[in-house]
Amino acid sequence: MSQNFITEATVFEEVKKATAETLNIDKDSIKPESSLIKDLGAESLDFLDINYRLEQAFGIKMARHFILEHIEEMFGEGSAIDANSQITDKAVSLLQFRMGESFPELRPAMDMDEVPALVTVQSLTRGVLDILDSLPEKCSACGNSAWQSENSLRIKCGSCEEYAAFTNGDDLIKAWLTKVQEEKKIF
Amino acid sequence: MSREFPKRRVVVTGYGMITPLGKNTEETFRSASQGLSGIDYITSFDTKGLPCQIGGQVQDRWLDEIRDPVAQRYYKFSARGLRLIRAATLEATEQAQTDKIAARERIGVSLGYHADNPTIEDLVFLHRFYNGNGSWDMKGLLQAGGYSYLNFLRRKPDVVTSMLSILSNCKGPNLSIVSACAAGSQAIGEAYRMLQEGKADVMIAGGCDTTLNFVGFIGFVLIKALSERYTTPEKASRPFDRKRNGFVMSEGAGTIIIEELEHARSRGVPVYGEILGYASSADAYRITDTHPKGLGAILAIRGALEDAGISSEDVDYINAHGTSTVQNDLTETVAIKEVFGERAGSIPVSSNKSMLGHTIGAAGAIECILTLAGMNQSTILPTINYEFPDPKCDLDYVPNVARTQEHRIAISNSFGFGGQNACLCIGKFDG
């Protein structure tokens, strides 16, 4: 269910904070459209660090794998990345659909090495919000429906005080891919 | 080809190894020349729930077969690393007959190793006496027997190097090299340098590592360095193949005895090859990402060729670092193309890690020895699991089947996490 406890602005602030702390840069230099790699100078290990900080802040589990890896696993080898290490047209249209807006850098036949640079502060924020929106109707510990926000970052059961359990990022991507495949039969 | 030898020449008079493919050099080389894999599901610790559950283990029974009462009393100082390197070193020193050398102060030891990891049992035991806020129940800890000083020694990478000097009675220079995947090669390279400079007559050089335990393994899982997609364990390590997706962790050890040429001649021992050159470098770039243009790798390869006094034209074979990670194999290919130019496509390049997995600190030593053994048998070991060509990796990787081919000069690459690079130039002994 979509949750109303943690706002997009809060998540954005937290992503900025995690990014700034990881990369040791000024928070104000970070914009929603900043590419972590291209604009902010992140390297691959930094993604792990930023994800870890966000996981700690919100009590969530971020995705460990890029969506392309999930596509390959679910729809077969070669479905997302072809023999030339280029992204397939189908994967590009799927990504465009997921991003929900025009992404000029995202183009057919782009090299898979270029994909990590597509991750922006905004797309990370979206990823966190998606996970938070997996908040179940009822508390899995006591069965009551009495969610409350704590420090505007964590969601807690007002009845048994347990923190909410969210679906992890990888499972959400897989569920999304399954749904889109059923609707659009892309692969 | 004319070569001058302004410095002292350094030759190989013995070698030994213990690997997932065999308890000694002969077994390992035989299996490797048949293109066999030493990778299987890990049994040394519980991998349930981990995204990678495979590795290359050295069989316990191979270690148990070694009758070595002198060393046994020291095993408590190093859970497994010492046993591995001792096995390799016994093979090497026996072959080189180093026991017969009188001047023990002229024999040194140079070892790449990263020490034993803390065990979960250690951590759980300590946890009982720690309140989580910086305070210890020291009385309780002491009553429970205290924290063993042995744990302190096991965490120190220098201890095994000094143990080797004790066990082999080597009173010369004693070097501990800690440079991740480049350590084995650097240990040999720096030892070679000492011999050239006359700091010793003989060096026992090599590397070992044993990371197939929870604490050692989990770090590589967390940074997503290991292969997580494989149909069977033996298919997981696939250097230069398009479907490579990480390396496979292995354990092992390799020891090489290198010696100043005239010293070897005066002893009348057989010579198995020559170390012609060595260089090391750093990417000075990022922690785990390799430099995209392979600048550090290029520096190391060019440096080794220059040190050997040869040109890129003279190289007949490249023993690749070839880890099976997306980045390394691509960058290494880029570097080879840059150094060897148009010839790059016609030089055989193969990765022993396709069969052995990645033995980290031991890899450089094991691969140096396999390169020498291959030279002496005119055999180029294959890169197995090469099934799907990667358009970006388009060299001759000696796919799947060993090749019979005379070759006299080779380089062996080792590139570590953190951008530490080493390259050894190895030659067949010409007399």
Coordinates of C-alpha atoms in Angstrom, one line a residue:
Chain A
M1 CA 0.0 0.0 0.0
S2 CA 1.2 3.5 -0.5
Q3 CA 2.1 5.0 2.8
N4 CA 1.6 8.5 4.0
F5 CA 4.0 8.6 6.9
I6 CA 7.3 9.5 5.2
T7 CA 7.2 12.2 2.6
E8 CA 9.1 12.3 -0.7
A9 CA 10.9 15.4 0.6
T10 CA 12.1 13.6 3.6
V11 CA 13.4 10.7 1.6
F12 CA 15.1 13.1 -0.8
E13 CA 16.8 14.9 2.1
E14 CA 17.9 11.6 3.5
V15 CA 19.3 10.4 0.1
K16 CA 21.2 13.7 -0.1
K17 CA 22.5 13.3 3.4
A18 CA 23.7 9.7 2.7
T19 CA 25.3 10.7 -0.5
A20 CA 27.0 13.7 0.9
E21 CA 28.4 11.7 3.9
T22 CA 29.5 8.9 1.7
L23 CA 31.3 11.1 -0.8
N24 CA 32.3 13.7 1.7
I25 CA 30.8 16.5 -0.5
D26 CA 28.6 19.5 0.3
K27 CA 24.9 18.5 0.6
D28 CA 23.9 21.7 -1.2
S29 CA 25.8 20.6 -4.4
I30 CA 23.5 17.6 -4.8
K31 CA 20.5 18.0 -7.1
P32 CA 17.8 15.6 -7.9
E33 CA 19.1 15.0 -11.4
S34 CA 22.8 14.5 -10.2
S35 CA 24.2 11.3 -11.5
L36 CA 26.1 9.7 -8.6
I37 CA 28.9 8.5 -10.9
K38 CA 29.1 11.2 -13.5
D39 CA 28.3 14.3 -11.5
L40 CA 29.2 13.4 -7.9
G41 CA 32.2 11.2 -8.5
A42 CA 30.9 8.0 -6.9
E43 CA 32.6 4.6 -7.5
S44 CA 31.0 1.2 -7.3
L45 CA 31.8 0.7 -3.6
D46 CA 30.1 4.0 -2.7
F47 CA 26.8 2.6 -3.8
L48 CA 27.0 -0.1 -1.2
D49 CA 27.8 2.6 1.4
I50 CA 24.9 4.9 0.4
N51 CA 22.5 2.0 0.3
Y52 CA 23.7 0.9 3.7
R53 CA 23.1 4.3 5.2
L54 CA 19.6 4.4 3.7
E55 CA 18.8 1.0 5.0
Q56 CA 19.8 2.0 8.5
A57 CA 17.8 5.3 8.3
F58 CA 14.6 3.8 7.1
G59 CA 14.8 0.2 8.3
I60 CA 14.6 -1.1 4.7
K61 CA 16.6 -3.4 2.4
M62 CA 17.7 -1.8 -0.8
A63 CA 18.1 -3.8 -4.0
R64 CA 21.5 -5.6 -4.4
H65 CA 21.1 -6.0 -8.1
F66 CA 20.4 -3.7 -11.0
I67 CA 17.1 -4.2 -12.8
L68 CA 19.0 -5.5 -15.9
E69 CA 20.4 -8.4 -13.9
H70 CA 16.8 -9.2 -12.8
I71 CA 15.6 -9.1 -16.4
E72 CA 18.4 -11.5 -17.4
E73 CA 17.5 -13.9 -14.6
M74 CA 13.7 -13.8 -15.1
F75 CA 13.5 -13.7 -18.9
G76 CA 16.6 -15.5 -19.9
E77 CA 20.1 -14.7 -20.9
G78 CA 20.4 -12.2 -23.6
S79 CA 17.0 -10.6 -22.8
A80 CA 18.5 -7.4 -21.3
I81 CA 22.1 -7.5 -22.6
D82 CA 23.0 -8.8 -26.0
A83 CA 26.2 -10.5 -27.1
N84 CA 27.9 -7.2 -27.7
S85 CA 27.3 -6.1 -24.0
Q86 CA 24.7 -3.7 -25.3
I87 CA 21.3 -3.2 -23.8
T88 CA 18.5 -4.7 -25.8
D89 CA 15.7 -2.5 -27.2
K90 CA 13.2 -4.4 -25.1
A91 CA 15.2 -3.6 -21.9
V92 CA 15.5 0.0 -22.9
S93 CA 11.7 0.4 -23.4
L94 CA 11.2 -1.3 -20.1
L95 CA 13.6 1.0 -18.4
Q96 CA 12.0 4.0 -20.0
F97 CA 8.6 2.8 -18.8
R98 CA 10.0 2.4 -15.3
M99 CA 11.6 5.8 -15.1
G100 CA 8.3 7.3 -16.1
E101 CA 9.9 10.2 -17.9
S102 CA 12.2 10.9 -20.8
F103 CA 15.7 10.0 -20.0
P104 CA 18.0 11.4 -22.7
E105 CA 20.9 9.2 -21.7
L106 CA 18.9 6.1 -22.0
R107 CA 19.1 5.0 -25.6
P108 CA 18.9 1.7 -27.5
A109 CA 22.2 -0.1 -28.0
M110 CA 23.9 1.7 -25.1
D111 CA 26.7 -0.2 -23.5
M112 CA 25.9 -1.9 -20.2
D113 CA 28.9 -0.2 -18.6
E114 CA 27.1 3.1 -19.0
V115 CA 24.1 2.0 -17.0
P116 CA 25.3 2.6 -13.5
A117 CA 25.9 6.3 -14.4
L118 CA 22.1 6.5 -15.0
V119 CA 21.5 6.3 -11.3
T120 CA 20.6 9.7 -10.0
V121 CA 19.7 11.1 -6.6
Q122 CA 16.1 11.2 -7.8
S123 CA 16.1 7.5 -8.9
L124 CA 17.5 6.5 -5.6
T125 CA 14.8 8.5 -3.9
R126 CA 12.2 6.7 -6.0
G127 CA 13.7 3.4 -5.1
V128 CA 13.4 4.1 -1.4
L129 CA 9.9 5.3 -1.7
D130 CA 8.9 2.2 -3.6
I131 CA 10.2 0.1 -0.7
L132 CA 8.4 2.2 1.9
D133 CA 5.2 1.9 -0.2
S134 CA 5.4 -1.8 0.3
L135 CA 4.2 -1.2 3.9
P136 CA 1.7 -4.0 4.6
E137 CA -1.8 -3.3 5.6
K138 CA -1.4 -4.8 9.0
C139 CA 1.5 -5.3 11.4
S140 CA 3.0 -8.8 10.8
A141 CA 3.8 -9.1 14.5
C142 CA 0.4 -8.3 16.1
G143 CA -2.0 -8.1 13.2
N144 CA -3.2 -4.7 14.1
S145 CA -3.4 -1.8 11.7
A146 CA -2.0 1.1 13.8
W147 CA 1.1 2.4 12.0
Q148 CA 2.7 5.5 13.3
S149 CA 5.7 7.5 12.2
E150 CA 8.8 7.8 14.4
N151 CA 11.2 10.7 13.8
S152 CA 9.5 11.0 10.4
L153 CA 11.9 8.2 9.1
R154 CA 10.7 5.0 10.6
I155 CA 7.2 3.4 10.7
K156 CA 6.3 1.7 13.8
C157 CA 3.2 -0.3 15.0
G158 CA 1.3 1.8 17.5
S159 CA -0.1 -1.3 19.0
C160 CA 2.9 -3.6 19.6
E161 CA 5.7 -1.1 18.9
E162 CA 7.4 -3.4 16.3
Y163 CA 9.0 -1.6 13.3
A164 CA 7.3 -2.2 10.0
A165 CA 8.7 -4.9 7.8
F166 CA 9.0 -3.9 4.1
T167 CA 9.5 -5.9 1.0
N168 CA 13.2 -5.8 0.0
G169 CA 14.3 -3.9 -3.1
D170 CA 15.2 -6.9 -5.2
D171 CA 11.8 -8.6 -4.6
L172 CA 10.0 -5.4 -5.5
I173 CA 11.8 -5.2 -8.8
K174 CA 11.0 -8.8 -9.5
A175 CA 7.3 -8.2 -8.7
W176 CA 7.2 -5.2 -10.8
L177 CA 8.8 -7.0 -13.8
T178 CA 6.3 -9.9 -13.4
K179 CA 3.4 -7.4 -13.4
V180 CA 4.7 -5.5 -16.4
Q181 CA 5.4 -8.7 -18.3
E182 CA 1.8 -9.9 -17.7
E183 CA 0.4 -6.7 -18.9
K184 CA 2.7 -5.9 -21.8
K185 CA 4.2 -9.2 -22.8
I186 CA 7.5 -7.6 -23.6
F187 CA 9.6 -10.8 -23.5
Chain B
M1 CA 67.8 -11.3 -29.7
S2 CA 70.7 -10.0 -27.7
R3 CA 70.4 -9.4 -24.0
E4 CA 72.9 -8.0 -21.6
F5 CA 72.9 -8.9 -17.9
P6 CA 74.3 -6.0 -16.1
K7 CA 72.7 -7.3 -12.9
R8 CA 73.1 -10.6 -11.3
R9 CA 71.0 -13.3 -13.0
V10 CA 68.3 -15.0 -10.9
V11 CA 67.2 -18.5 -11.6
V12 CA 64.6 -20.9 -10.3
T13 CA 65.9 -24.0 -8.6
G14 CA 62.8 -25.3 -7.0
Y15 CA 59.1 -24.9 -6.6
G16 CA 56.1 -26.3 -4.8
M17 CA 52.4 -25.7 -4.4
I18 CA 49.2 -27.0 -2.9
T19 CA 46.0 -26.0 -4.6
P20 CA 42.4 -27.0 -5.1
L21 CA 43.6 -29.0 -8.1
G22 CA 46.4 -31.0 -6.4
K23 CA 48.6 -31.5 -3.4
N24 CA 51.8 -30.6 -5.4
T25 CA 53.0 -29.0 -8.6
E26 CA 52.9 -32.2 -10.6
E27 CA 49.3 -33.0 -9.7
T28 CA 48.1 -29.4 -10.1
F29 CA 49.8 -29.0 -13.5
R30 CA 48.5 -32.4 -14.8
S31 CA 44.9 -31.5 -13.9
A32 CA 45.3 -28.0 -15.3
S33 CA 46.7 -29.3 -18.5
Q34 CA 43.6 -31.5 -18.8
G35 CA 41.4 -28.4 -18.3
L36 CA 39.9 -29.7 -15.0
S37 CA 38.3 -27.4 -12.4
G38 CA 39.1 -27.4 -8.7
I39 CA 35.9 -25.5 -7.8
D40 CA 33.1 -27.1 -5.9
Y41 CA 30.5 -26.3 -3.2
I42 CA 32.2 -25.1 0.0
T43 CA 32.3 -27.5 2.9
S44 CA 34.7 -25.7 5.2
F45 CA 31.9 -23.5 6.6
D46 CA 28.1 -23.2 6.4
T47 CA 27.3 -21.1 3.3
K48 CA 23.5 -21.5 3.6
G49 CA 21.8 -18.3 2.5
L50 CA 24.8 -16.7 0.9
P51 CA 24.5 -15.7 -2.8
C52 CA 27.8 -17.5 -3.5
Q53 CA 28.3 -21.0 -2.1
I54 CA 31.3 -22.3 -4.1
G55 CA 35.0 -22.1 -3.8
G56 CA 38.3 -24.0 -4.4
Q57 CA 39.3 -25.9 -1.3
V58 CA 42.5 -27.7 -0.6
Q59 CA 41.7 -31.2 0.6
D60 CA 42.3 -31.6 4.3
R61 CA 43.6 -35.1 3.7
W62 CA 46.4 -33.7 1.6
L63 CA 47.5 -31.6 4.5
D64 CA 47.1 -34.5 7.0
E65 CA 49.2 -36.8 4.8
I66 CA 52.2 -34.5 5.4
R67 CA 54.4 -35.9 8.2
D68 CA 55.9 -32.8 9.6
P69 CA 56.3 -33.0 13.4
V70 CA 58.7 -30.0 13.5
A71 CA 56.1 -27.7 12.0
Q72 CA 53.2 -29.1 13.9
R73 CA 54.0 -27.4 17.1
Y74 CA 53.7 -24.1 15.3
Y75 CA 50.4 -24.7 13.7
K76 CA 48.7 -23.1 16.7
F77 CA 50.1 -19.7 15.5
S78 CA 48.3 -19.9 12.2
A79 CA 45.1 -22.0 11.7
R80 CA 45.6 -22.9 8.1
G81 CA 47.9 -20.4 6.3
L82 CA 51.1 -21.9 7.8
R83 CA 50.0 -25.4 6.9
L84 CA 49.4 -24.5 3.3
I85 CA 52.6 -22.6 2.8
R86 CA 54.6 -25.2 4.7
A87 CA 53.3 -27.9 2.3
A88 CA 54.4 -25.9 -0.7
T89 CA 57.7 -24.9 0.8
L90 CA 58.7 -28.5 1.7
E91 CA 58.2 -29.5 -1.9
A92 CA 60.2 -26.6 -3.2
T93 CA 63.1 -26.8 -0.7
E94 CA 63.4 -30.5 -1.2
Q95 CA 63.7 -30.0 -5.0
A96 CA 66.2 -27.2 -4.6
Q97 CA 68.1 -29.0 -1.9
T98 CA 68.4 -25.8 0.1
D99 CA 69.0 -27.8 3.3
K100 CA 72.5 -28.5 2.1
I101 CA 73.4 -24.8 1.9
A102 CA 75.7 -23.9 4.8
A103 CA 75.5 -20.1 4.7
R104 CA 72.0 -19.8 6.2
E105 CA 72.3 -16.0 6.6
R106 CA 72.4 -15.8 2.8
I107 CA 68.9 -17.4 2.5
G108 CA 65.9 -15.1 2.9
V109 CA 62.1 -15.5 2.9
S110 CA 59.6 -13.3 1.1
L111 CA 55.9 -14.2 1.5
G112 CA 52.6 -12.7 0.4
Y113 CA 49.9 -13.5 3.0
H114 CA 47.1 -11.7 4.7
A115 CA 46.9 -13.6 8.0
D116 CA 44.1 -15.7 9.4
N117 CA 40.7 -14.2 9.8
P118 CA 39.1 -14.0 13.3
T119 CA 36.8 -17.0 13.8
I120 CA 33.2 -16.7 14.8
E121 CA 34.0 -18.7 17.9
D122 CA 36.5 -16.0 18.9
L123 CA 34.0 -13.3 18.4
V124 CA 31.2 -15.1 20.3
F125 CA 33.5 -15.8 23.2
L126 CA 34.6 -12.1 23.4
H127 CA 31.0 -10.9 23.1
R128 CA 30.1 -12.7 26.3
F129 CA 32.3 -10.2 28.3
Y130 CA 31.6 -7.0 26.4
N131 CA 28.7 -4.7 27.3
G132 CA 28.4 -3.1 23.9
N133 CA 29.4 0.3 25.2
G134 CA 33.1 0.0 25.4
S135 CA 33.4 -1.7 28.7
W136 CA 34.7 -5.2 29.5
D137 CA 34.0 -7.6 32.2
M138 CA 37.7 -8.3 32.6
K139 CA 37.2 -10.5 35.7
G140 CA 34.7 -12.7 33.9
L141 CA 36.9 -12.9 30.8
L142 CA 39.9 -14.0 32.9
Q143 CA 37.8 -16.5 34.8
A144 CA 36.8 -18.0 31.5
G145 CA 40.4 -18.5 30.6
G146 CA 41.1 -15.1 29.1
Y147 CA 41.6 -14.1 25.5
S148 CA 44.3 -16.3 24.0
Y149 CA 47.5 -14.6 22.8
L150 CA 47.4 -17.0 20.0
N151 CA 44.5 -15.1 18.4
F152 CA 46.7 -12.0 18.4
L153 CA 49.4 -13.8 16.5
R154 CA 47.0 -15.4 14.1
R155 CA 45.8 -12.0 12.9
K156 CA 49.3 -10.8 12.1
P157 CA 50.5 -11.5 8.5
D158 CA 54.1 -11.3 9.5
V159 CA 54.0 -14.3 11.8
V160 CA 53.8 -16.9 9.0
T161 CA 56.8 -15.3 7.3
S162 CA 58.8 -15.6 10.4
M163 CA 57.6 -19.1 11.1
L164 CA 58.9 -20.1 7.6
S165 CA 62.3 -18.7 8.4
I166 CA 62.3 -20.7 11.7
L167 CA 61.2 -23.9 10.0
S168 CA 63.6 -23.6 7.1
N169 CA 66.4 -22.0 9.1
C170 CA 66.8 -19.0 6.9
K171 CA 68.6 -16.1 8.5
G172 CA 68.6 -13.7 5.5
P173 CA 66.1 -11.0 4.8
N174 CA 62.6 -11.6 5.9
L175 CA 59.8 -9.8 4.0
S176 CA 56.0 -9.9 4.5
I177 CA 54.1 -8.6 1.5
V178 CA 50.5 -7.5 1.9
S179 CA 49.1 -6.4 -1.4
A180 CA 45.9 -8.4 -2.0
C181 CA 45.9 -10.3 -5.3
A182 CA 49.3 -8.9 -6.3
A183 CA 51.0 -10.2 -3.1
G184 CA 52.4 -13.5 -4.5
S185 CA 53.9 -11.9 -7.5
Q186 CA 55.3 -9.0 -5.5
A187 CA 56.8 -11.4 -3.0
I188 CA 58.7 -13.1 -5.8
G189 CA 59.6 -9.8 -7.5
E190 CA 61.0 -8.2 -4.4
A191 CA 62.9 -11.4 -3.6
Y192 CA 64.3 -11.3 -7.1
R193 CA 65.4 -7.7 -6.6
M194 CA 67.2 -8.6 -3.4
L195 CA 69.1 -11.4 -5.2
Q196 CA 70.0 -9.0 -8.0
E197 CA 71.3 -6.5 -5.5
G198 CA 73.3 -9.2 -3.7
K199 CA 71.4 -8.9 -0.4
A200 CA 71.0 -12.7 -0.4
D201 CA 72.1 -15.8 -2.5
V202 CA 68.8 -17.7 -2.2
M203 CA 65.3 -16.6 -1.5
I204 CA 62.3 -18.7 -0.6
A205 CA 59.4 -16.6 -2.1
G206 CA 55.8 -17.2 -2.5
G207 CA 52.3 -16.7 -1.2
C208 CA 49.4 -18.3 0.5
D209 CA 45.9 -17.4 1.5
T210 CA 42.9 -19.2 3.1
T211 CA 39.7 -17.2 3.0
L212 CA 37.1 -20.0 2.9
N213 CA 35.7 -19.2 6.3
F214 CA 32.8 -17.0 7.3
V215 CA 34.6 -13.8 8.2
G216 CA 37.0 -14.1 5.3
F217 CA 34.4 -14.9 2.7
I218 CA 31.6 -12.6 3.7
G219 CA 33.6 -9.5 2.9
F220 CA 33.9 -10.5 -0.7
V221 CA 30.2 -11.4 -0.8
L222 CA 29.3 -7.9 0.6
I223 CA 31.3 -6.1 -2.1
K224 CA 29.8 -8.4 -4.7
A225 CA 33.2 -9.5 -6.0
L226 CA 32.2 -13.2 -6.2
S227 CA 30.4 -15.1 -8.9
E228 CA 26.8 -15.4 -8.0
R229 CA 25.4 -16.8 -11.2
Y230 CA 26.6 -20.3 -12.2
T231 CA 25.0 -23.4 -13.5
T232 CA 27.5 -25.7 -11.7
P233 CA 30.4 -24.8 -9.5
E234 CA 33.0 -25.7 -12.1
K235 CA 31.4 -23.4 -14.6
A236 CA 31.6 -20.3 -12.4
S237 CA 35.1 -19.1 -13.1
R238 CA 35.0 -18.0 -16.7
P239 CA 37.7 -15.4 -17.4
F240 CA 37.2 -13.3 -20.5
D241 CA 33.9 -15.1 -21.3
R242 CA 31.0 -12.8 -21.9
K243 CA 29.0 -14.5 -19.1
R244 CA 31.6 -14.0 -16.4
N245 CA 30.1 -12.4 -13.4
G246 CA 32.7 -12.4 -10.6
F247 CA 35.6 -14.4 -9.3
V248 CA 35.6 -17.7 -7.3
M249 CA 37.4 -17.7 -4.0
S250 CA 40.0 -20.4 -3.5
E251 CA 42.7 -21.2 -1.1
G252 CA 46.2 -22.5 -1.7
A253 CA 49.9 -21.8 -1.5
G254 CA 52.9 -21.6 -3.9
T255 CA 56.6 -21.4 -3.1
I256 CA 59.4 -20.8 -5.4
I257 CA 63.2 -21.0 -4.7
I258 CA 65.1 -18.4 -6.6
E259 CA 68.8 -18.1 -6.5
E260 CA 71.7 -16.2 -8.0
L261 CA 72.8 -18.1 -11.1
E262 CA 76.5 -18.6 -10.1
H263 CA 75.4 -19.8 -6.7
A264 CA 73.1 -22.4 -8.3
R265 CA 75.9 -23.4 -10.6
S266 CA 78.3 -23.8 -7.8
R267 CA 75.9 -26.1 -6.0
G268 CA 75.3 -28.1 -9.2
V269 CA 71.5 -28.1 -8.8
P270 CA 69.1 -28.2 -11.8
V271 CA 67.7 -24.9 -13.0
Y272 CA 64.1 -24.8 -14.0
G273 CA 63.8 -21.2 -15.3
E274 CA 64.8 -17.7 -14.9
I275 CA 63.2 -14.6 -13.5
L276 CA 64.0 -12.0 -16.2
G277 CA 62.2 -8.9 -14.9
Y278 CA 59.7 -7.5 -12.5
A279 CA 57.9 -4.3 -11.9
S280 CA 55.0 -3.1 -9.7
S281 CA 52.8 -0.1 -9.8
A282 CA 49.6 1.4 -8.4
D283 CA 46.5 2.6 -10.3
A284 CA 46.2 5.4 -7.7
Y285 CA 42.6 5.5 -8.8
R286 CA 39.9 3.8 -6.7
I287 CA 39.5 1.1 -4.1
T288 CA 38.0 -1.7 -6.1
D289 CA 37.4 -0.3 -9.6
T290 CA 40.3 -0.8 -11.9
H291 CA 41.5 2.1 -13.9
P292 CA 39.3 1.9 -17.1
K293 CA 42.3 2.3 -19.4
G294 CA 44.4 -0.1 -17.4
L295 CA 47.1 2.5 -16.7
G296 CA 48.5 0.8 -13.6
A297 CA 48.5 -2.5 -15.4
I298 CA 50.3 -1.0 -18.4
L299 CA 52.9 0.5 -16.1
A300 CA 53.6 -2.8 -14.5
I301 CA 53.8 -4.8 -17.7
R302 CA 56.0 -2.2 -19.5
G303 CA 58.2 -1.9 -16.4
A304 CA 58.7 -5.7 -16.2
L305 CA 59.7 -5.8 -19.9
E306 CA 62.1 -2.9 -19.5
D307 CA 63.6 -4.4 -16.4
A308 CA 64.2 -7.6 -18.3
G309 CA 65.8 -5.7 -21.1
I310 CA 63.4 -7.1 -23.7
S311 CA 60.8 -5.6 -26.0
S312 CA 57.2 -6.6 -26.3
E313 CA 58.1 -8.5 -29.5
D314 CA 60.0 -11.1 -27.4
V315 CA 57.0 -12.2 -25.3
D316 CA 55.6 -15.6 -26.3
Y317 CA 52.9 -16.1 -23.7
I318 CA 50.9 -14.1 -21.2
N319 CA 49.8 -15.7 -18.0
A320 CA 46.9 -13.4 -17.2
H321 CA 45.5 -12.2 -13.9
G322 CA 42.1 -13.1 -15.5
T323 CA 39.9 -13.2 -12.4
S324 CA 36.6 -13.6 -14.2
T325 CA 35.3 -10.3 -13.0
V326 CA 33.7 -8.1 -15.6
Q327 CA 36.1 -5.3 -14.9
N328 CA 39.4 -7.0 -14.5
D329 CA 39.3 -9.1 -17.7
L330 CA 38.2 -6.1 -19.7
T331 CA 40.9 -3.8 -18.3
E332 CA 43.6 -6.4 -18.6
T333 CA 42.7 -6.9 -22.2
V334 CA 42.8 -3.2 -22.8
A335 CA 46.3 -3.1 -21.1
I336 CA 47.6 -6.0 -23.2
K337 CA 46.5 -4.4 -26.4
E338 CA 48.1 -1.1 -25.4
V339 CA 51.5 -2.7 -24.6
F340 CA 51.6 -5.3 -27.4
G341 CA 49.9 -3.3 -30.1
E342 CA 49.2 -5.3 -33.2
R343 CA 50.8 -8.4 -31.9
A344 CA 48.4 -8.6 -29.0
G345 CA 46.0 -10.8 -30.9
S346 CA 48.6 -13.4 -31.8
I347 CA 50.1 -13.9 -28.3
P348 CA 48.4 -16.7 -26.3
V349 CA 46.9 -15.3 -23.1
S350 CA 45.4 -17.7 -20.5
S351 CA 44.0 -17.6 -17.0
N352 CA 44.8 -20.4 -14.5
K353 CA 42.0 -19.0 -12.3
S354 CA 39.5 -20.5 -14.7
M355 CA 40.5 -23.8 -13.2
L356 CA 41.9 -22.9 -9.8
G357 CA 39.7 -20.0 -8.8
H358 CA 41.4 -17.0 -7.1
T359 CA 43.8 -17.9 -4.3
I360 CA 44.4 -14.2 -3.6
G361 CA 47.9 -13.9 -2.0
A362 CA 49.0 -17.3 -3.4
A363 CA 47.8 -16.6 -7.0
G364 CA 50.8 -14.8 -8.3
A365 CA 53.2 -17.5 -6.9
I366 CA 51.1 -20.4 -8.2
E367 CA 50.7 -18.8 -11.6
C368 CA 54.4 -18.1 -11.9
I369 CA 55.2 -21.7 -11.2
L370 CA 52.6 -23.0 -13.6
T371 CA 54.0 -20.7 -16.2
L372 CA 57.5 -22.1 -15.7
A373 CA 56.2 -25.7 -15.7
G374 CA 54.4 -25.0 -18.9
M375 CA 57.5 -23.6 -20.5
N376 CA 59.5 -26.6 -19.6
Q377 CA 56.9 -28.9 -21.1
S378 CA 56.0 -26.7 -24.1
T379 CA 52.4 -26.6 -22.8
I380 CA 50.3 -23.6 -22.6
L381 CA 47.5 -24.1 -20.0
P382 CA 44.0 -23.3 -21.2
T383 CA 41.3 -20.8 -20.1
I384 CA 38.4 -23.1 -19.4
N385 CA 34.7 -22.2 -19.5
Y386 CA 35.4 -20.0 -22.4
E387 CA 32.1 -20.4 -24.3
F388 CA 30.7 -17.1 -25.2
P389 CA 33.1 -14.6 -26.7
D390 CA 32.9 -11.1 -25.4
P391 CA 33.4 -8.6 -28.2
K392 CA 35.4 -6.4 -25.9
C393 CA 37.8 -9.2 -24.9
D394 CA 39.1 -10.4 -28.3
L395 CA 42.5 -11.9 -27.7
D396 CA 43.6 -15.5 -28.0
Y397 CA 42.7 -16.8 -24.6
V398 CA 43.7 -20.5 -25.3
P399 CA 40.1 -21.6 -25.0
N400 CA 39.3 -24.7 -23.1
V401 CA 42.1 -27.0 -24.3
A402 CA 45.8 -26.8 -23.5
R403 CA 48.1 -26.1 -26.4
T404 CA 51.4 -27.7 -27.2
Q405 CA 53.6 -24.9 -28.2
E406 CA 57.2 -24.0 -27.5
H407 CA 57.6 -20.7 -25.7
R408 CA 60.6 -19.2 -24.1
I409 CA 59.6 -15.8 -22.6
A410 CA 56.4 -15.1 -20.7
I411 CA 54.9 -12.5 -18.4
S412 CA 52.6 -13.2 -15.5
N413 CA 50.2 -10.5 -14.4
S414 CA 48.8 -9.9 -10.9
F415 CA 46.5 -7.0 -10.3
G416 CA 45.1 -6.4 -6.8
F417 CA 42.1 -4.7 -5.3
G418 CA 43.1 -1.2 -4.6
G419 CA 45.0 -1.0 -7.8
Q420 CA 48.2 -2.8 -6.7
N421 CA 49.8 -4.3 -9.8
A422 CA 52.7 -6.6 -10.3
C423 CA 54.2 -8.2 -13.4
L424 CA 56.9 -10.9 -13.6
C425 CA 58.8 -11.6 -16.7
I426 CA 59.8 -15.3 -16.8
G427 CA 62.2 -17.1 -19.1
K428 CA 63.1 -20.6 -20.0
F429 CA 66.6 -21.2 -18.8
D430 CA 69.1 -20.8 -21.7
G431 CA 72.2 -21.7 -19.7

